[in-house]
């Protein structure tokens, strides 16, 4: 029997400590049990993350108290945490922090208690009459409660029947009313009502896909007995924009519920719009199934309640962003990852896990069906499908035979003669036609602000952020120059800070300038901008989308915030102001990202009865990403891109690990990177290539100098262990920070 436990102490900055198990309770404790442990002079709440036969820790103390032997997490999730630590080369504590969310570990966020009232007994007619004359407010409460099906919150009584606390107290004294405290749940969507909505009848293509999904769901024997159970292959659904993928997710989840199982659906944070959530809630309102929603804008209390609603089994459908993959569901029958190609599934802080990859892994551990869906699958997933590791399913046509939008490319090299023109004549003409027909337009530009750099015409000086190696962006609304990396702000200089010449000029275009230009060309049109600057208020996003849907906005200008997932049937024109922005980044995925972005943005057009039209403005109109997107040719793009990856041995042919070394002192950062490089090279495992240390493309950020080491291998776990060993033995100067990013996406 184990004698020790490794525990994760709440609020301890994620450090794990070893304690001895009291003999009397040792047999009852499990991984996931909650305990109280002595920490210096006090005691603290903690979660057991490992049981040990032996520990090397000095001066091990005894666990002080068992809070709950019943685990707060099932063993599978703890295994998942262990796997993450191993694969992503981070500590088990760091991994566990994601698996067991902060708010659950924190003791003080408990259930919210409120006072509820109900009738103590039946009140006869005569008694009620008397009361009506003498104390009409009290009678009102009695009437109200007699109608109510369940106890009513006292706070609500004051709203509904003007009953103050004194009125309630008087009734309690008369023995007519009982009050008692009870838990209430903070439902983030409680003030919305959902109209139950039925299933749609699937078309032929959808049916064929749905049958395959059902086969996977039905073949999973679930309830983890890995030896005997059949684990279905993950399914990759490649379905063009508007082909009815979401309808398939909904019906597949419904099937899972009928089997008595639970379902998790991941969506990118950005598409967790009220529109999506509403669609889910209305569908499952019909069968009275509860949907839990997890995303980063929930309050602590809401998150706590959603978590417990899932854990208690009340909510059997979970829809959420990346971290919802750790939802404490039991008996999972299906995990859906919508827009599986999205980079936001990758967590850009430790533990740097990828939500889609964890979904596939959890599916494997649960023995359940996994469905990845996208109009532009990632090279990684499509490669797995080609290798036969995933089963490929396809939807090639839009619903109701709607045509794919017609994409036209505009060569900006021909247009740029007209000085300062942001929008080409052809795009402007198309926009004018939409305004006349009362149809809507979306203009997309992946850059905020007004102008993107300030250049001195005389000495060539570019105004840079003092903390980062990027140019400052001019924000006209805020009358400031702003760094988009660290947020540094300054007043707009009137003369060149370098040579004092007044001839400084703005160049480059951001969304603010597009909005401004459009408003000048079409003074009568209603133009609205949707980007991180314009959407700072909590409800701004929802309000703007609602106004747009109601047709109160003619032209919507925005960043990637509007690129994905939105469904507006009256949008018949999409303009991509500059397609080159994402194409020329120093990143081997630049081509893939551009193809995905263009396809997704174009997919916003023509989702209603009128055919859509898309204008793509570019200085490099013949680049493959643009041409393949234009012809809606995913397979063509894939063939050529995978060849490039194969030649250079980039993912998906290898795993790429990025080690970032940073320090406020350039020399120390460089020196540490070189030391680390030398140590790693000393006993490099077979099949690993190690690049020379080099300054990162974004050389300076937040005041720190940054150096990169890039490693590639096919056997990632061996490399992760090698990294962990080397890093464990090295000590760096105090102000040098080293982070390891396994399967890195962010290469700047
Ligand atoms: P995707 O997720 O592939 O972009 P959606 O599932 O959002 O596509 O479907 C696009 C539109 O078509 C939605 O308005 C949806 O309600 C509708 N739709 C989906 N399937 C059907 C169907 N079988 N019959 C009629 N309309 C459908
Ligand atoms: Zn900065």
XYZ file of C-alpha atoms and ligand atoms in Angstrom:
776
model
C 0.000 0.000 0.000
C 1.326 3.494 -0.826
C 2.656 5.394 2.147
C 3.000 8.866 0.659
C 1.068 11.247 -1.503
C 2.198 14.003 -3.804
C -0.266 16.856 -3.483
C -0.954 20.068 -5.325
C -1.543 22.765 -2.719
C -4.239 25.295 -3.641
C -2.846 28.752 -4.382
C 0.738 27.597 -4.113
C 1.864 28.825 -7.522
C 1.571 25.285 -8.737
C 4.184 23.547 -6.594
C 3.676 19.937 -5.577
C 4.783 18.546 -2.196
C 4.994 15.107 -0.640
C 3.177 14.122 2.558
C 2.798 10.973 4.547
C -0.580 9.248 4.630
C -2.094 8.732 8.094
C -2.348 4.970 8.496
C -6.002 4.974 9.460
C -7.140 6.603 6.237
C -4.435 5.456 3.833
C -6.677 2.863 2.226
C -9.462 5.325 1.450
C -7.361 8.001 -0.230
C -7.048 8.093 -3.980
C -5.579 10.236 -6.664
C -7.920 13.210 -6.795
C -8.874 13.128 -3.074
C -9.003 16.493 -1.321
C -6.972 16.882 1.868
C -5.736 19.513 4.282
C -1.967 19.616 4.777
C 0.395 21.557 7.042
C 2.296 24.269 5.185
C 4.776 26.137 7.359
C 2.678 27.542 10.215
C -0.784 26.994 8.763
C -2.741 24.300 6.969
C -3.948 24.466 3.401
C -6.288 22.628 1.074
C -4.695 20.384 -1.500
C -5.434 17.707 -4.092
C -3.627 14.377 -4.256
C -2.080 13.970 -7.688
C 0.007 10.883 -7.087
C 0.306 8.047 -4.547
C 3.879 7.005 -3.803
C 5.564 4.087 -2.102
C 8.606 6.136 -1.460
C 9.751 9.752 -1.440
C 13.108 11.482 -1.414
C 11.720 14.699 -0.001
C 13.274 15.625 3.344
C 11.193 16.127 6.508
C 7.925 14.794 5.146
C 4.923 15.746 7.270
C 1.658 13.962 7.858
C -1.547 14.866 6.040
C -3.625 16.773 8.606
C -7.148 15.981 7.532
C -9.144 14.287 4.809
C -11.600 16.775 3.322
C -13.137 14.411 0.820
C -11.795 11.004 -0.057
C -14.004 10.874 -3.096
C -11.832 12.219 -5.908
C -12.663 15.608 -7.415
C -11.292 14.343 -10.692
C -11.533 10.972 -12.278
C -8.335 9.025 -12.792
C -8.504 9.437 -16.542
C -8.142 13.208 -16.292
C -5.214 12.836 -13.963
C -3.586 10.463 -16.447
C -4.207 13.078 -19.093
C -2.380 15.634 -16.942
C 0.545 13.271 -16.506
C 0.701 12.679 -20.231
C 0.716 16.442 -20.880
C 3.607 16.961 -18.470
C 5.606 14.262 -20.216
C 4.823 15.246 -23.792
C 4.974 19.009 -23.456
C 8.015 18.944 -21.215
C 6.504 20.729 -18.229
C 6.046 19.912 -14.560
C 3.137 17.764 -13.434
C 1.978 20.683 -11.296
C 1.842 22.978 -14.287
C -0.108 20.391 -16.270
C -2.530 19.801 -13.397
C -3.303 23.479 -13.203
C -5.052 23.202 -16.549
C -6.761 19.928 -15.798
C -8.114 21.012 -12.423
C -9.135 24.622 -12.886
C -8.051 27.241 -10.369
C -11.564 28.045 -9.273
C -12.228 24.463 -8.228
C -9.030 24.372 -6.235
C -9.838 27.608 -4.493
C -11.820 26.943 -1.379
C -13.504 30.308 -1.004
C -15.488 30.201 -4.222
C -18.297 28.001 -3.048
C -21.858 27.617 -4.057
C -23.913 30.726 -3.743
C -26.554 30.384 -1.028
C -29.836 32.270 -1.004
C -32.942 32.266 1.166
C -35.949 30.520 -0.350
C -39.563 30.669 0.858
C -42.471 28.259 0.597
C -45.880 27.941 2.212
C -45.808 26.178 5.561
C -49.332 24.883 5.174
C -52.476 25.348 3.199
C -54.204 28.674 3.926
C -58.011 28.428 3.945
C -60.208 30.891 2.077
C -61.548 32.714 5.155
C -58.104 33.275 6.610
C -56.904 34.571 3.264
C -59.849 37.008 3.014
C -59.028 38.496 6.394
C -55.422 38.824 5.384
C -56.395 40.511 2.152
C -58.161 43.243 4.111
C -55.616 43.699 6.856
C -52.327 43.087 5.077
C -52.734 42.973 1.306
C -49.002 42.631 0.677
C -48.851 39.494 2.818
C -51.861 38.086 1.004
C -50.102 38.786 -2.277
C -47.173 36.672 -1.208
C -49.469 33.801 -0.235
C -51.224 33.999 -3.612
C -47.924 34.039 -5.427
C -46.471 31.079 -3.560
C -49.661 29.069 -3.972
C -49.153 29.339 -7.722
C -45.430 28.624 -7.679
C -44.272 25.105 -8.433
C -41.092 25.329 -6.371
C -39.751 27.433 -3.489
C -39.168 31.043 -4.543
C -36.120 33.112 -3.634
C -37.014 35.730 -1.018
C -35.215 38.338 -3.092
C -37.510 37.512 -5.958
C -40.612 38.057 -3.798
C -39.751 41.697 -3.356
C -39.591 42.018 -7.113
C -42.683 40.045 -7.939
C -45.085 41.155 -5.172
C -43.476 44.194 -3.553
C -42.882 42.183 -0.405
C -40.150 43.663 1.745
C -38.190 41.585 4.209
C -40.561 42.711 6.974
C -43.561 41.325 5.091
C -41.853 37.971 4.731
C -40.836 37.983 8.398
C -44.412 38.702 9.464
C -45.651 35.688 7.525
C -42.957 33.495 9.026
C -44.065 34.626 12.498
C -47.654 33.717 11.722
C -46.441 30.252 10.797
C -47.675 30.609 7.246
C -44.261 30.714 5.621
C -41.082 28.686 5.873
C -37.748 30.035 4.716
C -34.578 28.040 4.217
C -31.237 28.621 2.558
C -30.470 26.702 -0.613
C -27.880 26.622 -3.343
C -28.501 28.700 -6.402
C -26.706 28.337 -9.659
C -25.250 31.137 -11.598
C -26.272 30.257 -15.084
C -24.482 32.573 -17.485
C -27.373 32.375 -19.915
C -30.237 32.364 -17.427
C -31.880 35.552 -18.660
C -32.176 34.246 -22.177
C -35.066 32.141 -23.286
C -34.659 29.447 -25.838
C -37.206 28.494 -28.380
C -36.983 24.774 -28.773
C -35.975 23.943 -32.340
C -36.247 20.566 -34.004
C -33.899 18.594 -36.194
C -33.464 19.429 -39.852
C -33.855 16.692 -42.364
C -30.363 15.782 -43.535
C -29.589 15.855 -47.227
C -27.995 12.915 -48.985
C -24.398 13.945 -48.416
C -25.065 14.774 -44.786
C -26.787 11.437 -44.286
C -23.821 9.503 -45.605
C -21.521 11.367 -43.195
C -23.960 11.009 -40.316
C -24.090 7.250 -40.787
C -20.316 7.012 -40.457
C -20.384 9.150 -37.327
C -23.112 6.957 -35.858
C -21.126 3.854 -36.687
C -18.206 5.263 -34.693
C -20.445 6.253 -31.788
C -22.165 2.878 -31.690
C -18.971 0.868 -32.026
C -17.333 2.459 -29.020
C -17.903 0.172 -26.112
C -17.002 3.036 -23.788
C -16.412 2.573 -20.099
C -12.724 2.162 -20.392
C -11.689 -1.407 -20.609
C -8.981 -0.837 -23.174
C -8.179 -4.472 -23.541
C -11.533 -5.614 -24.783
C -13.088 -2.460 -26.099
C -12.989 -1.274 -29.638
C -11.627 2.225 -30.082
C -13.061 3.905 -33.158
C -10.725 5.831 -35.442
C -11.027 9.605 -35.146
C -13.147 11.055 -37.944
C -12.046 14.050 -39.967
C -14.937 15.892 -41.584
C -13.863 18.144 -44.420
C -16.971 20.132 -45.313
C -17.007 23.360 -47.289
C -18.325 26.486 -45.548
C -22.100 26.309 -45.175
C -22.322 22.593 -45.948
C -24.186 21.737 -42.758
C -21.434 20.432 -40.498
C -22.990 21.908 -37.379
C -26.270 20.135 -38.034
C -24.351 16.862 -38.085
C -22.658 17.691 -34.771
C -26.069 18.389 -33.237
C -27.616 15.140 -34.400
C -24.554 13.121 -33.424
C -24.674 14.590 -29.921
C -28.347 13.775 -29.738
C -27.565 10.146 -30.512
C -24.927 10.078 -27.785
C -27.450 11.404 -25.274
C -29.928 8.723 -26.274
C -27.266 6.151 -25.481
C -27.058 7.652 -22.017
C -23.622 9.128 -22.624
C -22.146 12.616 -22.545
C -20.599 14.808 -25.250
C -17.951 17.514 -25.369
C -17.779 19.981 -28.207
C -14.815 22.330 -28.610
C -15.150 25.487 -30.635
C -12.598 28.277 -31.023
C -13.139 30.940 -28.367
C -13.908 33.475 -31.065
C -16.807 31.494 -32.476
C -18.372 30.834 -29.105
C -20.872 33.494 -30.055
C -24.356 33.803 -28.612
C -25.461 32.556 -32.040
C -23.726 29.170 -31.607
C -24.685 28.737 -27.968
C -28.280 29.605 -28.719
C -28.416 27.061 -31.529
C -27.285 24.357 -29.135
C -29.519 25.339 -26.259
C -32.599 25.540 -28.441
C -31.974 22.156 -29.957
C -31.520 20.372 -26.671
C -34.263 22.312 -24.911
C -36.584 20.011 -26.833
C -35.338 16.931 -25.020
C -34.740 18.876 -21.790
C -31.038 18.271 -21.805
C -28.852 20.814 -20.112
C -25.935 22.376 -21.920
C -22.942 23.654 -19.968
C -20.896 26.425 -21.532
C -17.251 27.022 -20.659
C -15.256 29.978 -21.925
C -12.864 32.607 -20.686
C -15.438 35.343 -20.087
C -17.257 33.492 -17.312
C -17.005 34.893 -13.808
C -15.352 32.684 -11.198
C -18.721 31.835 -9.717
C -20.204 30.906 -13.072
C -17.231 28.721 -13.913
C -17.514 26.988 -10.566
C -21.190 26.245 -11.063
C -20.796 25.056 -14.643
C -18.024 22.716 -13.520
C -20.193 21.196 -10.799
C -23.196 20.967 -13.114
C -21.043 18.855 -15.440
C -19.461 16.817 -12.686
C -22.775 15.967 -11.051
C -23.982 14.668 -14.416
C -26.791 17.204 -14.728
C -25.372 18.840 -17.822
C -24.489 16.110 -20.257
C -23.466 18.377 -23.115
C -20.446 20.624 -22.742
C -19.620 23.266 -25.278
C -16.549 25.338 -24.750
C -13.206 26.683 -25.810
C -9.879 24.836 -25.583
C -9.877 24.077 -21.860
C -13.319 22.436 -22.030
C -11.446 19.322 -23.145
C -10.785 18.836 -19.400
C -14.501 18.958 -18.558
C -15.216 16.414 -15.804
C -17.710 14.375 -17.832
C -18.159 10.687 -17.187
C -18.990 8.116 -19.829
C -18.108 10.314 -22.789
C -19.556 9.108 -26.076
C -18.356 11.786 -28.468
C -15.850 14.629 -28.634
C -16.330 17.148 -31.427
C -13.656 19.673 -32.401
C -15.149 22.293 -34.688
C -12.789 24.321 -36.904
C -10.077 21.884 -35.929
C -7.440 23.821 -37.916
C -7.709 26.859 -35.637
C -4.491 27.927 -33.948
C -6.372 29.153 -30.913
C -6.609 25.521 -29.807
C -2.933 25.790 -28.980
C -2.366 27.255 -25.522
C 0.366 29.868 -25.670
C 1.377 29.587 -22.036
C 2.550 26.627 -19.977
C 1.262 23.934 -20.320
C 1.439 24.564 -24.049
C -0.980 21.845 -25.077
C -3.025 21.670 -28.271
C -6.738 21.234 -27.586
C -7.340 19.195 -30.743
C -4.501 16.803 -29.987
C -5.681 16.392 -26.409
C -9.179 15.740 -27.760
C -7.873 12.887 -29.882
C -5.916 11.539 -26.931
C -8.821 11.797 -24.507
C -11.057 10.129 -27.078
C -8.591 7.285 -27.218
C -8.471 6.981 -23.444
C -12.261 7.137 -23.178
C -12.627 4.731 -26.095
C -15.162 7.106 -27.617
C -15.797 8.679 -31.021
C -13.874 11.819 -31.982
C -15.086 14.075 -34.788
C -12.805 16.821 -36.133
C -14.481 19.226 -38.530
C -13.301 22.035 -40.774
C -13.683 23.655 -44.157
C -9.895 23.888 -44.255
C -8.432 20.966 -42.294
C -4.935 21.419 -40.897
C -2.120 19.762 -42.822
C -1.525 17.637 -39.728
C -5.031 16.198 -39.578
C -5.396 15.747 -43.311
C -2.065 13.939 -43.363
C -3.352 11.590 -40.668
C -6.425 10.944 -42.785
C -4.279 10.175 -45.818
C -2.206 7.786 -43.724
C -5.382 6.041 -42.657
C -5.037 7.016 -38.992
C -8.228 9.071 -39.288
C -11.293 8.300 -41.344
C -11.965 11.034 -43.900
C -15.552 12.207 -44.435
C -16.591 14.889 -46.880
C -19.316 17.415 -47.572
C -18.593 18.928 -50.959
C -21.678 21.089 -51.505
C -23.426 23.863 -49.663
C -26.913 23.321 -48.275
C -29.754 23.688 -50.790
C -27.294 23.630 -53.679
C -26.186 27.161 -52.831
C -23.200 28.055 -54.908
C -19.779 28.686 -53.456
C -19.025 32.395 -53.678
C -17.330 33.690 -56.766
C -13.823 34.856 -55.881
C -12.111 37.601 -57.909
C -8.510 38.617 -57.437
C -7.499 42.251 -57.724
C -3.870 42.958 -58.558
C -2.885 45.843 -56.326
C 0.244 46.485 -58.394
C -2.031 47.826 -61.122
C -4.217 49.714 -58.676
C -1.570 51.373 -56.554
C -0.874 54.051 -59.143
C -3.908 55.838 -57.796
C -2.161 57.210 -54.787
C -3.398 56.174 -51.397
C -6.291 54.101 -52.720
C -7.114 51.434 -50.179
C -10.098 50.067 -52.039
C -9.931 49.316 -55.738
C -12.491 50.745 -58.161
C -13.980 47.321 -58.804
C -14.514 46.659 -55.126
C -16.102 50.089 -54.663
C -18.463 49.481 -57.584
C -19.463 46.119 -56.102
C -20.108 47.743 -52.730
C -22.262 50.421 -54.324
C -24.385 47.755 -56.010
C -24.925 46.037 -52.630
C -26.028 49.290 -51.019
C -28.546 49.848 -53.815
C -29.932 46.315 -53.403
C -29.979 46.613 -49.591
C -27.560 43.699 -49.241
C -24.653 43.665 -46.806
C -20.888 43.814 -47.189
C -18.037 42.612 -44.994
C -14.560 44.131 -45.365
C -11.740 42.209 -43.804
C -8.290 43.418 -42.795
C -6.147 41.648 -40.267
C -4.632 44.774 -38.766
C -6.000 47.149 -36.178
C -5.401 50.852 -35.872
C -5.260 53.620 -38.435
C -1.763 53.577 -39.893
C 0.807 50.953 -39.171
C 4.012 52.914 -39.141
C 5.361 56.415 -38.862
C 8.351 57.088 -41.109
C 10.467 60.233 -41.331
C 10.672 61.337 -44.957
C 14.053 62.922 -44.352
C 16.146 60.510 -42.291
C 14.101 57.334 -42.741
C 13.588 56.860 -39.006
C 10.681 54.545 -38.085
C 9.033 55.125 -34.713
C 9.530 51.934 -32.744
C 8.293 50.653 -29.414
C 10.973 51.180 -26.761
C 10.265 47.667 -25.421
C 9.756 45.689 -28.593
C 11.290 45.430 -32.030
C 8.157 46.522 -33.885
C 6.869 49.801 -35.283
C 4.219 51.684 -33.343
C 0.719 51.805 -34.822
C -1.230 55.063 -35.019
C -4.707 54.870 -33.453
C -6.621 57.933 -34.496
C -9.628 57.307 -32.262
C -7.444 57.231 -29.174
C -5.021 59.857 -30.584
C -2.101 57.677 -29.566
C 0.635 55.512 -30.986
C 0.335 51.992 -29.621
C 2.545 48.886 -29.589
C 0.530 45.817 -30.616
C 2.931 43.520 -28.804
C 3.209 45.028 -25.312
C 0.516 47.701 -25.364
C 2.962 50.599 -24.811
C 1.270 53.917 -25.624
C 2.620 57.379 -26.339
C 1.452 60.710 -27.697
C 1.798 61.159 -31.426
C 5.071 62.964 -32.215
C 4.754 66.120 -34.322
C 8.316 66.003 -35.581
C 10.774 63.187 -36.152
C 12.103 62.097 -32.733
C 15.454 61.467 -34.409
C 16.194 64.489 -36.653
C 13.394 66.888 -35.618
C 12.197 67.191 -39.193
C 8.438 67.882 -39.384
C 8.119 65.682 -42.487
C 7.052 62.477 -40.769
C 4.449 60.442 -42.604
C 2.105 57.639 -41.814
C 2.075 54.594 -43.968
C 0.290 51.263 -43.970
C -3.401 50.686 -43.401
C -5.359 49.456 -40.410
C -9.077 48.837 -39.876
C -9.651 52.376 -38.561
C -8.453 53.825 -41.832
C -10.599 51.413 -43.845
C -13.643 52.439 -41.823
C -12.761 56.086 -42.370
C -12.279 55.639 -46.122
C -15.526 53.728 -46.558
C -17.448 56.376 -44.630
C -16.056 59.041 -46.968
C -16.921 57.132 -50.140
C -20.390 56.151 -48.927
C -21.502 58.951 -46.595
C -25.060 57.591 -46.330
C -24.131 54.002 -45.505
C -24.043 52.720 -41.941
C -20.490 51.524 -41.357
C -19.361 49.729 -38.229
C -15.956 48.472 -37.161
C -15.415 45.253 -35.276
C -11.945 44.708 -33.812
C -10.352 44.447 -30.392
C -10.325 48.250 -30.030
C -13.957 48.809 -30.950
C -15.198 45.823 -28.925
C -13.739 46.586 -25.532
C -17.099 46.886 -23.804
C -18.420 43.529 -22.629
C -21.614 43.509 -24.680
C -20.310 45.352 -27.723
C -19.676 42.160 -29.652
C -23.157 40.778 -29.181
C -24.823 44.140 -29.862
C -22.938 44.709 -33.096
C -23.687 41.215 -34.350
C -27.377 41.626 -33.530
C -27.534 44.987 -35.297
C -25.796 43.476 -38.295
C -28.190 40.552 -38.422
C -31.155 42.916 -38.228
C -29.812 44.769 -41.226
C -29.082 47.971 -39.294
C -25.492 47.986 -40.546
C -24.639 48.082 -44.254
C -20.907 47.547 -44.138
C -18.988 45.756 -41.415
C -15.222 46.338 -41.268
C -13.229 43.985 -39.097
C -10.285 41.777 -38.202
C -10.313 37.992 -37.749
C -13.063 38.612 -35.230
C -15.496 38.576 -38.168
C -13.679 36.016 -40.290
C -15.066 32.840 -38.844
C -18.200 30.945 -38.096
C -20.667 33.789 -38.523
C -23.779 33.070 -40.546
C -25.483 36.108 -42.118
C -27.639 35.209 -45.134
C -27.851 38.812 -46.350
C -24.074 39.200 -46.781
C -23.442 38.885 -50.505
C -20.101 40.657 -50.756
C -16.822 40.157 -48.908
C -13.759 42.313 -49.582
C -10.329 41.237 -48.378
C -8.425 44.504 -48.229
C -4.935 43.025 -48.198
C -4.420 39.296 -48.585
C -0.636 39.546 -48.298
C -0.449 40.426 -44.617
C -0.230 36.881 -43.342
C 1.641 35.554 -46.369
C 5.078 36.960 -45.796
C 5.651 36.166 -42.148
C 8.797 34.178 -41.336
C 6.826 31.055 -40.526
C 6.586 27.821 -42.491
C 2.825 27.821 -41.894
C 2.304 31.251 -43.519
C 0.962 29.725 -46.745
C -1.388 27.417 -44.881
C -2.683 30.227 -42.678
C -3.323 32.481 -45.641
C -5.202 29.753 -47.492
C -7.320 29.024 -44.419
C -8.041 32.663 -43.714
C -9.055 33.478 -47.283
C -11.299 30.426 -47.501
C -12.944 31.163 -44.155
C -13.512 34.852 -44.841
C -14.805 34.117 -48.334
C -17.150 31.585 -46.742
C -19.071 34.417 -45.067
C -20.475 35.449 -48.450
C -23.516 34.038 -50.173
C -24.980 31.978 -47.333
C -28.499 33.100 -48.254
C -30.442 32.931 -51.480
C -28.269 35.328 -53.451
C -24.922 34.119 -54.751
C -21.928 35.589 -52.966
C -19.027 37.499 -54.430
C -15.563 37.962 -52.936
C -12.829 40.427 -53.904
C -9.299 39.613 -52.809
C -6.821 42.485 -53.098
C -3.174 41.462 -53.267
C 0.264 42.533 -54.441
C 1.172 38.871 -55.055
C -1.963 37.629 -56.819
C -0.271 34.525 -58.214
C 0.911 33.037 -54.943
C -0.437 29.481 -54.583
C -2.358 30.147 -51.351
C -4.391 32.833 -53.099
C -4.912 30.924 -56.324
C -6.013 27.671 -54.677
C -8.356 29.567 -52.352
C -9.810 31.328 -55.370
C -10.716 28.004 -56.955
C -11.963 26.456 -53.701
C -9.336 23.805 -54.291
C -8.353 22.372 -50.928
C -6.875 19.197 -52.383
C -4.731 21.140 -54.843
C -3.424 23.332 -52.060
C -2.772 20.317 -49.908
C -0.803 18.446 -52.582
C 1.603 21.284 -53.133
C 1.943 22.340 -49.493
C 2.578 18.808 -48.218
C 5.346 18.412 -50.780
C 7.029 21.539 -49.437
C 6.746 20.232 -45.889
C 8.152 16.879 -46.924
C 11.145 18.452 -48.653
C 12.072 20.528 -45.637
C 11.035 17.919 -43.074
C 8.584 20.300 -41.431
C 5.448 19.186 -39.552
C 3.507 16.979 -40.097
C 6.633 14.995 -41.078
C 8.423 15.971 -37.900
C 7.627 17.512 -34.538
C 9.006 20.997 -34.101
C 10.156 22.133 -30.666
C 10.914 25.763 -30.059
C 13.075 26.722 -27.102
C 12.884 30.403 -26.258
C 15.597 32.007 -24.134
C 14.923 35.561 -23.051
C 16.449 38.191 -20.824
C 16.506 41.934 -20.436
C 20.232 41.718 -21.043
C 20.964 40.809 -24.607
C 24.347 39.281 -23.849
C 22.999 37.026 -21.140
C 20.178 35.807 -23.376
C 22.608 35.024 -26.188
C 25.140 33.408 -23.893
C 22.493 31.234 -22.202
C 21.101 30.141 -25.560
C 24.594 29.127 -26.653
C 25.235 27.214 -23.426
C 21.945 25.406 -23.738
C 22.715 24.580 -27.346
C 26.063 23.069 -26.372
C 24.545 20.938 -23.618
C 21.718 19.696 -25.791
C 24.156 18.792 -28.540
C 26.344 16.736 -26.196
C 24.026 13.750 -26.025
C 21.443 14.456 -28.671
C 19.100 11.468 -29.144
C 19.166 9.826 -32.578
C 17.007 11.409 -35.218
C 16.934 14.872 -33.664
C 18.127 17.919 -35.585
C 19.176 20.910 -33.538
C 19.411 24.354 -35.146
C 21.942 27.017 -34.166
C 20.794 29.547 -31.564
C 19.568 32.657 -33.354
C 17.768 35.887 -32.501
C 13.995 35.400 -32.772
C 12.217 37.167 -35.667
C 10.631 39.338 -32.975
C 13.989 40.043 -31.425
C 12.802 42.156 -28.566
C 9.454 41.992 -26.800
C 8.225 43.509 -23.535
C 11.756 44.749 -22.906
C 13.351 41.311 -23.252
C 15.794 40.083 -25.878
C 14.774 36.763 -27.345
C 16.774 33.884 -28.780
C 15.441 30.761 -30.427
C 16.641 27.180 -30.603
C 14.676 24.989 -32.970
C 14.682 21.191 -32.722
C 12.978 18.698 -34.968
C 12.352 15.007 -34.501
C 9.951 12.214 -35.290
C 10.142 10.722 -31.792
C 8.942 13.572 -29.665
C 8.709 11.937 -26.257
C 12.357 10.945 -26.322
C 13.311 14.520 -27.166
C 11.023 15.955 -24.465
C 12.745 13.793 -21.870
C 16.179 14.786 -23.111
C 15.171 18.455 -22.851
C 13.766 17.952 -19.367
C 16.965 16.252 -18.226
C 19.292 18.891 -19.657
C 17.194 21.774 -18.364
C 16.954 20.113 -14.960
C 20.723 20.134 -14.622
C 21.420 23.619 -15.913
C 21.113 26.781 -13.915
C 20.742 30.066 -15.725
C 21.359 33.576 -14.460
C 18.420 34.841 -12.437
C 16.977 37.084 -15.126
C 17.154 34.503 -17.921
C 13.923 32.667 -18.701
C 13.696 29.509 -20.773
C 10.454 28.130 -22.182
C 9.963 24.960 -24.176
C 7.189 24.838 -26.748
C 6.526 21.365 -28.128
C 4.660 21.390 -31.477
C 5.038 25.166 -31.546
C 2.716 27.311 -33.657
C 3.912 30.728 -32.615
C 7.326 31.068 -34.267
C 7.878 34.803 -33.886
P -21.399 24.697 -41.534
O -21.277 24.359 -40.071
O -20.868 23.628 -42.431
O -20.870 26.042 -41.910
P -24.212 24.889 -40.899
O -24.479 23.616 -40.185
O -24.091 26.128 -40.080
O -22.963 24.745 -41.883
O -25.367 25.062 -42.004
C -25.524 26.235 -42.776
C -27.001 26.599 -42.835
O -27.752 25.560 -43.450
C -27.603 26.812 -41.460
O -28.495 27.890 -41.532
C -28.375 25.524 -41.208
O -29.483 25.733 -40.376
C -28.783 25.102 -42.589
N -28.884 23.645 -42.730
C -27.978 22.715 -42.326
N -28.395 21.469 -42.662
C -29.587 21.617 -43.273
C -30.527 20.706 -43.843
N -30.303 19.398 -43.848
N -31.662 21.220 -44.395
C -31.886 22.533 -44.395
N -31.053 23.450 -43.881
C -29.917 23.005 -43.322
Zn 6.016 47.058 -27.265
